[in-house]
Amino acid sequence: MITLTGKKVSEGIAIGKLSFYKRDSKEIRRIYVKDVEKEVQRFQKARQKGIQELKTLCDTAAKEVGEANAAIFEMQQMILEDQDFVDQITNIIVEQKLNAEYAIQSAAENFISVAMAGDKNYVQGHDADIKDVANRILRILARAWKDKMLTDEPFVLATGELYPSEAVQLDKTKVLGFVTRYGTINSHTAVLARTKGIPSVIGLGEALKKDYEGKTILVDGFEGKVYIEPDYTTITKMKQKQDANHTQVQNLERLKGKENITQSGQKIDVCANIGSREDIENVLRCDAGGIGLFRSEFLYMENGMKLPTEEQQFQAYKLAAESMGAKKVVIRTADLGGDKTAECLDLGEDSNPAIGYRGIRVSMDKEDIFKTQLRAILRASAFGNISIMFPMITSIEEVTWAKDMLQKAKKELKNEKTAYDEEIPVGVMIETPAAVMISGELAREVDFFSIGTNDLSQFTLGMDRQNAKIDRFYNPHHPALLKMIRIITNNVHLEGKHISVCGDMAADLELTEYLIQLGIDELSVAPNQVLGLRKKIREIQ
Ligand code: PEP
Ligand code: MG
């Protein structure tokens, strides 16, 4: 048994076979493999599949564009059946102990030079077809991993770093837990893991080796530990821990339907944060007072190359509104950018992504996309108690612009005789020190506020929430941060407006009493943290 220690991100125990994440990356990496026979089989399986695909393509093309044009796919098949080509790939795998992807790419480059030298007449001048064939096999190899998510047993995912755009697309019914070499507990991947309740440990470093592929792994998300091929005693201990946690969770169930009230009678709302429609069920199960933050950008991040349409978004928001009944649902307009990239939106490269092109700034540049989202939210507002919130605000101008856009969207819907809530509450996120300093002025512009302590911490402390190297300097209880929260709360309450905390600080039980004393109206946390927070509130004097 091997024990690895990392950082705990999301509580829970997971046990299963470990599978390294395979990216659909254009960049092919040179990776040493131990089991070369298995790697050759992987290649051969993909090659056979490629030949089959080309046969089908050839038949369809013959019917649609004629035999002569279909011959191109016949030639591509011949490349895959060319013994020299196949031998070259196999030799690289076996002799150099390298991965199939790298072997295919090198062999294809070599094959192109051979063809150019005139040694292979049938492919002479067909460099693009050789590349196409190689790409087909590379795609099949990458797809094989995705197919695994559809067909195989559930597994524990391992990777160097898991990006939020990838985490959001994982099949949650197959991924029992995940472990990574790098990453920070404040990243959006970590936020996602907590929201979904997927046990995970990150920052295991190079100790998380490729050789562990296929081995049994036990993830202890309570302690931030990982066990490779755990022994009987460890498994038993973890089962006991899991049972104890189960009992604790069951005890918390008794708090369902109860108030979030301190011993001295002070009440506070407890809501839940979500990122997708799949999370709504968890919100209902945990008896949250509403959805305090719907991170709508995840709808963009899970939609592949296509932007989510107005209809698609409308359906997701409507489901949230209808499921919650009279309880409120705060939909934050897309906070894309930073580490939240989406294939469907090219945001370009930023040298400083956290303080770069993100949040409302992207919306102000891409008005059409923003208006589509506003229309979807407004349409859904006819089906429940929806509020709308703007992210990464730094100025009054941004808010007045966003409110103008909302007016335009309302006008369009009115002209189309489409129903929406004319009085939909509008709020802003307080995530930047600038927003803190103008919170008094902002309070005259909007109906409610939510403090995003994850971003507010990184901007106040000047510490990138993504940078693991500065983890030890990152103090989530820094007095400057606590003072900021006091300033915002006072300013907002002076205008008689509502204030919540929806960043991770809301779930920090060491600060619950402080936040209640300040007079925060609402705390919004991951669904499975709701009842634990209720328990804490009810214990406070
Ligand atoms: C925050 O910054 O605290 C917040 C809730 O927004 P996100 O974590 O999605 O950036
Ligand atoms: Mg934020």
mmCIF file with all atom_site columns, N, CA, C and O in Angstrom, residues 140-174:
data_model
loop_
_atom_site.group_PDB
_atom_site.id
_atom_site.type_symbol
_atom_site.label_atom_id
_atom_site.label_alt_id
_atom_site.label_comp_id
_atom_site.label_asym_id
_atom_site.label_entity_id
_atom_site.label_seq_id
_atom_site.pdbx_PDB_ins_code
_atom_site.Cartn_x
_atom_site.Cartn_y
_atom_site.Cartn_z
_atom_site.occupancy
_atom_site.B_iso_or_equiv
_atom_site.pdbx_formal_charge
_atom_site.auth_seq_id
_atom_site.auth_comp_id
_atom_site.auth_asym_id
_atom_site.auth_atom_id
_atom_site.pdbx_PDB_model_num
ATOM 1   N N  . ILE A 1 140 ? -9.678  8.408  -32.003 1.00 0.00 ? 140 ILE A N  1
ATOM 2   C CA . ILE A 1 140 ? -10.291 7.171  -31.488 1.00 0.00 ? 140 ILE A CA 1
ATOM 3   C C  . ILE A 1 140 ? -9.687  6.832  -30.123 1.00 0.00 ? 140 ILE A C  1
ATOM 4   O O  . ILE A 1 140 ? -10.393 6.460  -29.190 1.00 0.00 ? 140 ILE A O  1
ATOM 5   N N  . LEU A 1 141 ? -8.356  6.992  -30.013 1.00 0.00 ? 141 LEU A N  1
ATOM 6   C CA . LEU A 1 141 ? -7.709  6.690  -28.731 1.00 0.00 ? 141 LEU A CA 1
ATOM 7   C C  . LEU A 1 141 ? -8.241  7.604  -27.627 1.00 0.00 ? 141 LEU A C  1
ATOM 8   O O  . LEU A 1 141 ? -8.471  7.167  -26.504 1.00 0.00 ? 141 LEU A O  1
ATOM 9   N N  . ALA A 1 142 ? -8.441  8.886  -27.953 1.00 0.00 ? 142 ALA A N  1
ATOM 10  C CA . ALA A 1 142 ? -8.953  9.830  -26.952 1.00 0.00 ? 142 ALA A CA 1
ATOM 11  C C  . ALA A 1 142 ? -10.403 9.518  -26.620 1.00 0.00 ? 142 ALA A C  1
ATOM 12  O O  . ALA A 1 142 ? -10.815 9.533  -25.467 1.00 0.00 ? 142 ALA A O  1
ATOM 13  N N  . ARG A 1 143 ? -11.171 9.173  -27.683 1.00 0.00 ? 143 ARG A N  1
ATOM 14  C CA . ARG A 1 143 ? -12.593 8.879  -27.485 1.00 0.00 ? 143 ARG A CA 1
ATOM 15  C C  . ARG A 1 143 ? -12.775 7.637  -26.607 1.00 0.00 ? 143 ARG A C  1
ATOM 16  O O  . ARG A 1 143 ? -13.697 7.538  -25.825 1.00 0.00 ? 143 ARG A O  1
ATOM 17  N N  . ALA A 1 144 ? -11.817 6.704  -26.751 1.00 0.00 ? 144 ALA A N  1
ATOM 18  C CA . ALA A 1 144 ? -11.940 5.455  -25.996 1.00 0.00 ? 144 ALA A CA 1
ATOM 19  C C  . ALA A 1 144 ? -12.086 5.756  -24.516 1.00 0.00 ? 144 ALA A C  1
ATOM 20  O O  . ALA A 1 144 ? -12.798 5.082  -23.796 1.00 0.00 ? 144 ALA A O  1
ATOM 21  N N  . TRP A 1 145 ? -11.406 6.821  -24.058 1.00 0.00 ? 145 TRP A N  1
ATOM 22  C CA . TRP A 1 145 ? -11.503 7.168  -22.643 1.00 0.00 ? 145 TRP A CA 1
ATOM 23  C C  . TRP A 1 145 ? -12.878 7.728  -22.329 1.00 0.00 ? 145 TRP A C  1
ATOM 24  O O  . TRP A 1 145 ? -13.467 7.436  -21.310 1.00 0.00 ? 145 TRP A O  1
ATOM 25  N N  . LYS A 1 146 ? -13.378 8.545  -23.291 1.00 0.00 ? 146 LYS A N  1
ATOM 26  C CA . LYS A 1 146 ? -14.708 9.112  -23.055 1.00 0.00 ? 146 LYS A CA 1
ATOM 27  C C  . LYS A 1 146 ? -15.760 8.002  -23.074 1.00 0.00 ? 146 LYS A C  1
ATOM 28  O O  . LYS A 1 146 ? -16.699 8.016  -22.291 1.00 0.00 ? 146 LYS A O  1
ATOM 29  N N  . ASP A 1 147 ? -15.565 7.015  -23.997 1.00 0.00 ? 147 ASP A N  1
ATOM 30  C CA . ASP A 1 147 ? -16.504 5.887  -24.048 1.00 0.00 ? 147 ASP A CA 1
ATOM 31  C C  . ASP A 1 147 ? -16.511 5.152  -22.720 1.00 0.00 ? 147 ASP A C  1
ATOM 32  O O  . ASP A 1 147 ? -17.515 4.644  -22.268 1.00 0.00 ? 147 ASP A O  1
ATOM 33  N N  . LYS A 1 148 ? -15.320 5.126  -22.116 1.00 0.00 ? 148 LYS A N  1
ATOM 34  C CA . LYS A 1 148 ? -15.185 4.444  -20.826 1.00 0.00 ? 148 LYS A CA 1
ATOM 35  C C  . LYS A 1 148 ? -16.165 5.059  -19.814 1.00 0.00 ? 148 LYS A C  1
ATOM 36  O O  . LYS A 1 148 ? -16.771 4.362  -19.014 1.00 0.00 ? 148 LYS A O  1
ATOM 37  N N  . MET A 1 149 ? -16.339 6.383  -19.927 1.00 0.00 ? 149 MET A N  1
ATOM 38  C CA . MET A 1 149 ? -17.258 7.060  -19.024 1.00 0.00 ? 149 MET A CA 1
ATOM 39  C C  . MET A 1 149 ? -18.691 6.607  -19.265 1.00 0.00 ? 149 MET A C  1
ATOM 40  O O  . MET A 1 149 ? -19.536 6.707  -18.408 1.00 0.00 ? 149 MET A O  1
ATOM 41  N N  . LEU A 1 150 ? -18.954 6.148  -20.494 1.00 0.00 ? 150 LEU A N  1
ATOM 42  C CA . LEU A 1 150 ? -20.327 5.747  -20.797 1.00 0.00 ? 150 LEU A CA 1
ATOM 43  C C  . LEU A 1 150 ? -20.583 4.287  -20.451 1.00 0.00 ? 150 LEU A C  1
ATOM 44  O O  . LEU A 1 150 ? -21.671 3.899  -20.114 1.00 0.00 ? 150 LEU A O  1
ATOM 45  N N  . THR A 1 151 ? -19.543 3.453  -20.579 1.00 0.00 ? 151 THR A N  1
ATOM 46  C CA . THR A 1 151 ? -19.800 2.024  -20.484 1.00 0.00 ? 151 THR A CA 1
ATOM 47  C C  . THR A 1 151 ? -19.214 1.339  -19.252 1.00 0.00 ? 151 THR A C  1
ATOM 48  O O  . THR A 1 151 ? -19.799 0.434  -18.714 1.00 0.00 ? 151 THR A O  1
ATOM 49  N N  . ASP A 1 152 ? -18.005 1.767  -18.856 1.00 0.00 ? 152 ASP A N  1
ATOM 50  C CA . ASP A 1 152 ? -17.316 1.028  -17.797 1.00 0.00 ? 152 ASP A CA 1
ATOM 51  C C  . ASP A 1 152 ? -17.888 1.247  -16.406 1.00 0.00 ? 152 ASP A C  1
ATOM 52  O O  . ASP A 1 152 ? -18.768 2.056  -16.195 1.00 0.00 ? 152 ASP A O  1
ATOM 53  N N  . GLU A 1 153 ? -17.291 0.523  -15.492 1.00 0.00 ? 153 GLU A N  1
ATOM 54  C CA . GLU A 1 153 ? -17.602 0.702  -14.076 1.00 0.00 ? 153 GLU A CA 1
ATOM 55  C C  . GLU A 1 153 ? -17.182 2.106  -13.651 1.00 0.00 ? 153 GLU A C  1
ATOM 56  O O  . GLU A 1 153 ? -16.250 2.667  -14.226 1.00 0.00 ? 153 GLU A O  1
ATOM 57  N N  . PRO A 1 154 ? -17.803 2.664  -12.629 1.00 0.00 ? 154 PRO A N  1
ATOM 58  C CA . PRO A 1 154 ? -17.332 3.953  -12.119 1.00 0.00 ? 154 PRO A CA 1
ATOM 59  C C  . PRO A 1 154 ? -15.853 3.867  -11.717 1.00 0.00 ? 154 PRO A C  1
ATOM 60  O O  . PRO A 1 154 ? -15.367 2.790  -11.360 1.00 0.00 ? 154 PRO A O  1
ATOM 61  N N  . PHE A 1 155 ? -15.149 4.966  -11.775 1.00 0.00 ? 155 PHE A N  1
ATOM 62  C CA . PHE A 1 155 ? -13.713 4.965  -11.487 1.00 0.00 ? 155 PHE A CA 1
ATOM 63  C C  . PHE A 1 155 ? -13.305 6.251  -10.777 1.00 0.00 ? 155 PHE A C  1
ATOM 64  O O  . PHE A 1 155 ? -14.084 7.199  -10.685 1.00 0.00 ? 155 PHE A O  1
ATOM 65  N N  . VAL A 1 156 ? -12.060 6.260  -10.278 1.00 0.00 ? 156 VAL A N  1
ATOM 66  C CA . VAL A 1 156 ? -11.505 7.477  -9.662  1.00 0.00 ? 156 VAL A CA 1
ATOM 67  C C  . VAL A 1 156 ? -10.613 8.139  -10.709 1.00 0.00 ? 156 VAL A C  1
ATOM 68  O O  . VAL A 1 156 ? -9.732  7.498  -11.280 1.00 0.00 ? 156 VAL A O  1
ATOM 69  N N  . LEU A 1 157 ? -10.868 9.383  -10.974 1.00 0.00 ? 157 LEU A N  1
ATOM 70  C CA . LEU A 1 157 ? -10.140 10.110 -12.008 1.00 0.00 ? 157 LEU A CA 1
ATOM 71  C C  . LEU A 1 157 ? -8.845  10.714 -11.454 1.00 0.00 ? 157 LEU A C  1
ATOM 72  O O  . LEU A 1 157 ? -8.839  11.254 -10.358 1.00 0.00 ? 157 LEU A O  1
ATOM 73  N N  . ALA A 1 158 ? -7.782  10.567 -12.255 1.00 0.00 ? 158 ALA A N  1
ATOM 74  C CA . ALA A 1 158 ? -6.508  11.180 -11.860 1.00 0.00 ? 158 ALA A CA 1
ATOM 75  C C  . ALA A 1 158 ? -6.005  12.042 -12.998 1.00 0.00 ? 158 ALA A C  1
ATOM 76  O O  . ALA A 1 158 ? -6.234  11.739 -14.162 1.00 0.00 ? 158 ALA A O  1
ATOM 77  N N  . THR A 1 159 ? -5.340  13.120 -12.654 1.00 0.00 ? 159 THR A N  1
ATOM 78  C CA . THR A 1 159 ? -4.779  13.978 -13.700 1.00 0.00 ? 159 THR A CA 1
ATOM 79  C C  . THR A 1 159 ? -3.770  14.940 -13.088 1.00 0.00 ? 159 THR A C  1
ATOM 80  O O  . THR A 1 159 ? -3.702  15.064 -11.854 1.00 0.00 ? 159 THR A O  1
ATOM 81  N N  . GLY A 1 160 ? -2.988  15.591 -13.966 1.00 0.00 ? 160 GLY A N  1
ATOM 82  C CA . GLY A 1 160 ? -2.044  16.592 -13.483 1.00 0.00 ? 160 GLY A CA 1
ATOM 83  C C  . GLY A 1 160 ? -2.837  17.735 -12.885 1.00 0.00 ? 160 GLY A C  1
ATOM 84  O O  . GLY A 1 160 ? -2.808  18.003 -11.699 1.00 0.00 ? 160 GLY A O  1
ATOM 85  N N  . GLU A 1 161 ? -3.605  18.379 -13.752 1.00 0.00 ? 161 GLU A N  1
ATOM 86  C CA . GLU A 1 161 ? -4.481  19.452 -13.287 1.00 0.00 ? 161 GLU A CA 1
ATOM 87  C C  . GLU A 1 161 ? -5.808  19.288 -14.011 1.00 0.00 ? 161 GLU A C  1
ATOM 88  O O  . GLU A 1 161 ? -5.820  18.998 -15.208 1.00 0.00 ? 161 GLU A O  1
ATOM 89  N N  . LEU A 1 162 ? -6.877  19.473 -13.301 1.00 0.00 ? 162 LEU A N  1
ATOM 90  C CA . LEU A 1 162 ? -8.185  19.366 -13.937 1.00 0.00 ? 162 LEU A CA 1
ATOM 91  C C  . LEU A 1 162 ? -8.762  20.767 -14.062 1.00 0.00 ? 162 LEU A C  1
ATOM 92  O O  . LEU A 1 162 ? -8.917  21.474 -13.070 1.00 0.00 ? 162 LEU A O  1
ATOM 93  N N  . TYR A 1 163 ? -9.029  21.169 -15.310 1.00 0.00 ? 163 TYR A N  1
ATOM 94  C CA . TYR A 1 163 ? -9.538  22.518 -15.507 1.00 0.00 ? 163 TYR A CA 1
ATOM 95  C C  . TYR A 1 163 ? -11.045 22.540 -15.261 1.00 0.00 ? 163 TYR A C  1
ATOM 96  O O  . TYR A 1 163 ? -11.729 21.547 -15.523 1.00 0.00 ? 163 TYR A O  1
ATOM 97  N N  . PRO A 1 164 ? -11.591 23.695 -14.829 1.00 0.00 ? 164 PRO A N  1
ATOM 98  C CA . PRO A 1 164 ? -13.030 23.751 -14.554 1.00 0.00 ? 164 PRO A CA 1
ATOM 99  C C  . PRO A 1 164 ? -13.875 23.349 -15.761 1.00 0.00 ? 164 PRO A C  1
ATOM 100 O O  . PRO A 1 164 ? -14.886 22.672 -15.624 1.00 0.00 ? 164 PRO A O  1
ATOM 101 N N  . SER A 1 165 ? -13.419 23.741 -16.983 1.00 0.00 ? 165 SER A N  1
ATOM 102 C CA . SER A 1 165 ? -14.199 23.398 -18.177 1.00 0.00 ? 165 SER A CA 1
ATOM 103 C C  . SER A 1 165 ? -14.243 21.889 -18.380 1.00 0.00 ? 165 SER A C  1
ATOM 104 O O  . SER A 1 165 ? -15.151 21.353 -19.015 1.00 0.00 ? 165 SER A O  1
ATOM 105 N N  . GLU A 1 166 ? -13.236 21.169 -17.858 1.00 0.00 ? 166 GLU A N  1
ATOM 106 C CA . GLU A 1 166 ? -13.244 19.702 -17.967 1.00 0.00 ? 166 GLU A CA 1
ATOM 107 C C  . GLU A 1 166 ? -14.046 19.101 -16.823 1.00 0.00 ? 166 GLU A C  1
ATOM 108 O O  . GLU A 1 166 ? -14.847 18.186 -17.028 1.00 0.00 ? 166 GLU A O  1
ATOM 109 N N  . ALA A 1 167 ? -13.843 19.658 -15.637 1.00 0.00 ? 167 ALA A N  1
ATOM 110 C CA . ALA A 1 167 ? -14.541 19.122 -14.460 1.00 0.00 ? 167 ALA A CA 1
ATOM 111 C C  . ALA A 1 167 ? -16.054 19.174 -14.661 1.00 0.00 ? 167 ALA A C  1
ATOM 112 O O  . ALA A 1 167 ? -16.782 18.258 -14.303 1.00 0.00 ? 167 ALA A O  1
ATOM 113 N N  . VAL A 1 168 ? -16.502 20.254 -15.284 1.00 0.00 ? 168 VAL A N  1
ATOM 114 C CA . VAL A 1 168 ? -17.932 20.449 -15.450 1.00 0.00 ? 168 VAL A CA 1
ATOM 115 C C  . VAL A 1 168 ? -18.530 19.456 -16.452 1.00 0.00 ? 168 VAL A C  1
ATOM 116 O O  . VAL A 1 168 ? -19.716 19.156 -16.428 1.00 0.00 ? 168 VAL A O  1
ATOM 117 N N  . GLN A 1 169 ? -17.679 18.909 -17.312 1.00 0.00 ? 169 GLN A N  1
ATOM 118 C CA . GLN A 1 169 ? -18.198 17.993 -18.331 1.00 0.00 ? 169 GLN A CA 1
ATOM 119 C C  . GLN A 1 169 ? -18.099 16.523 -17.934 1.00 0.00 ? 169 GLN A C  1
ATOM 120 O O  . GLN A 1 169 ? -18.506 15.653 -18.677 1.00 0.00 ? 169 GLN A O  1
ATOM 121 N N  . LEU A 1 170 ? -17.529 16.262 -16.768 1.00 0.00 ? 170 LEU A N  1
ATOM 122 C CA . LEU A 1 170 ? -17.370 14.868 -16.367 1.00 0.00 ? 170 LEU A CA 1
ATOM 123 C C  . LEU A 1 170 ? -18.716 14.224 -16.073 1.00 0.00 ? 170 LEU A C  1
ATOM 124 O O  . LEU A 1 170 ? -19.620 14.880 -15.585 1.00 0.00 ? 170 LEU A O  1
ATOM 125 N N  . ASP A 1 171 ? -18.791 12.941 -16.407 1.00 0.00 ? 171 ASP A N  1
ATOM 126 C CA . ASP A 1 171 ? -20.017 12.214 -16.106 1.00 0.00 ? 171 ASP A CA 1
ATOM 127 C C  . ASP A 1 171 ? -19.989 11.870 -14.611 1.00 0.00 ? 171 ASP A C  1
ATOM 128 O O  . ASP A 1 171 ? -19.257 10.985 -14.180 1.00 0.00 ? 171 ASP A O  1
ATOM 129 N N  . LYS A 1 172 ? -20.805 12.591 -13.856 1.00 0.00 ? 172 LYS A N  1
ATOM 130 C CA . LYS A 1 172 ? -20.745 12.469 -12.400 1.00 0.00 ? 172 LYS A CA 1
ATOM 131 C C  . LYS A 1 172 ? -21.155 11.084 -11.905 1.00 0.00 ? 172 LYS A C  1
ATOM 132 O O  . LYS A 1 172 ? -20.814 10.688 -10.808 1.00 0.00 ? 172 LYS A O  1
ATOM 133 N N  . THR A 1 173 ? -21.905 10.334 -12.734 1.00 0.00 ? 173 THR A N  1
ATOM 134 C CA . THR A 1 173 ? -22.319 9.014  -12.261 1.00 0.00 ? 173 THR A CA 1
ATOM 135 C C  . THR A 1 173 ? -21.166 8.020  -12.397 1.00 0.00 ? 173 THR A C  1
ATOM 136 O O  . THR A 1 173 ? -21.205 6.933  -11.843 1.00 0.00 ? 173 THR A O  1
ATOM 137 N N  . LYS A 1 174 ? -20.136 8.402  -13.153 1.00 0.00 ? 174 LYS A N  1
ATOM 138 C CA . LYS A 1 174 ? -19.002 7.493  -13.353 1.00 0.00 ? 174 LYS A CA 1
ATOM 139 C C  . LYS A 1 174 ? -17.771 7.877  -12.542 1.00 0.00 ? 174 LYS A C  1
ATOM 140 O O  . LYS A 1 174 ? -16.937 7.044  -12.230 1.00 0.00 ? 174 LYS A O  1
#
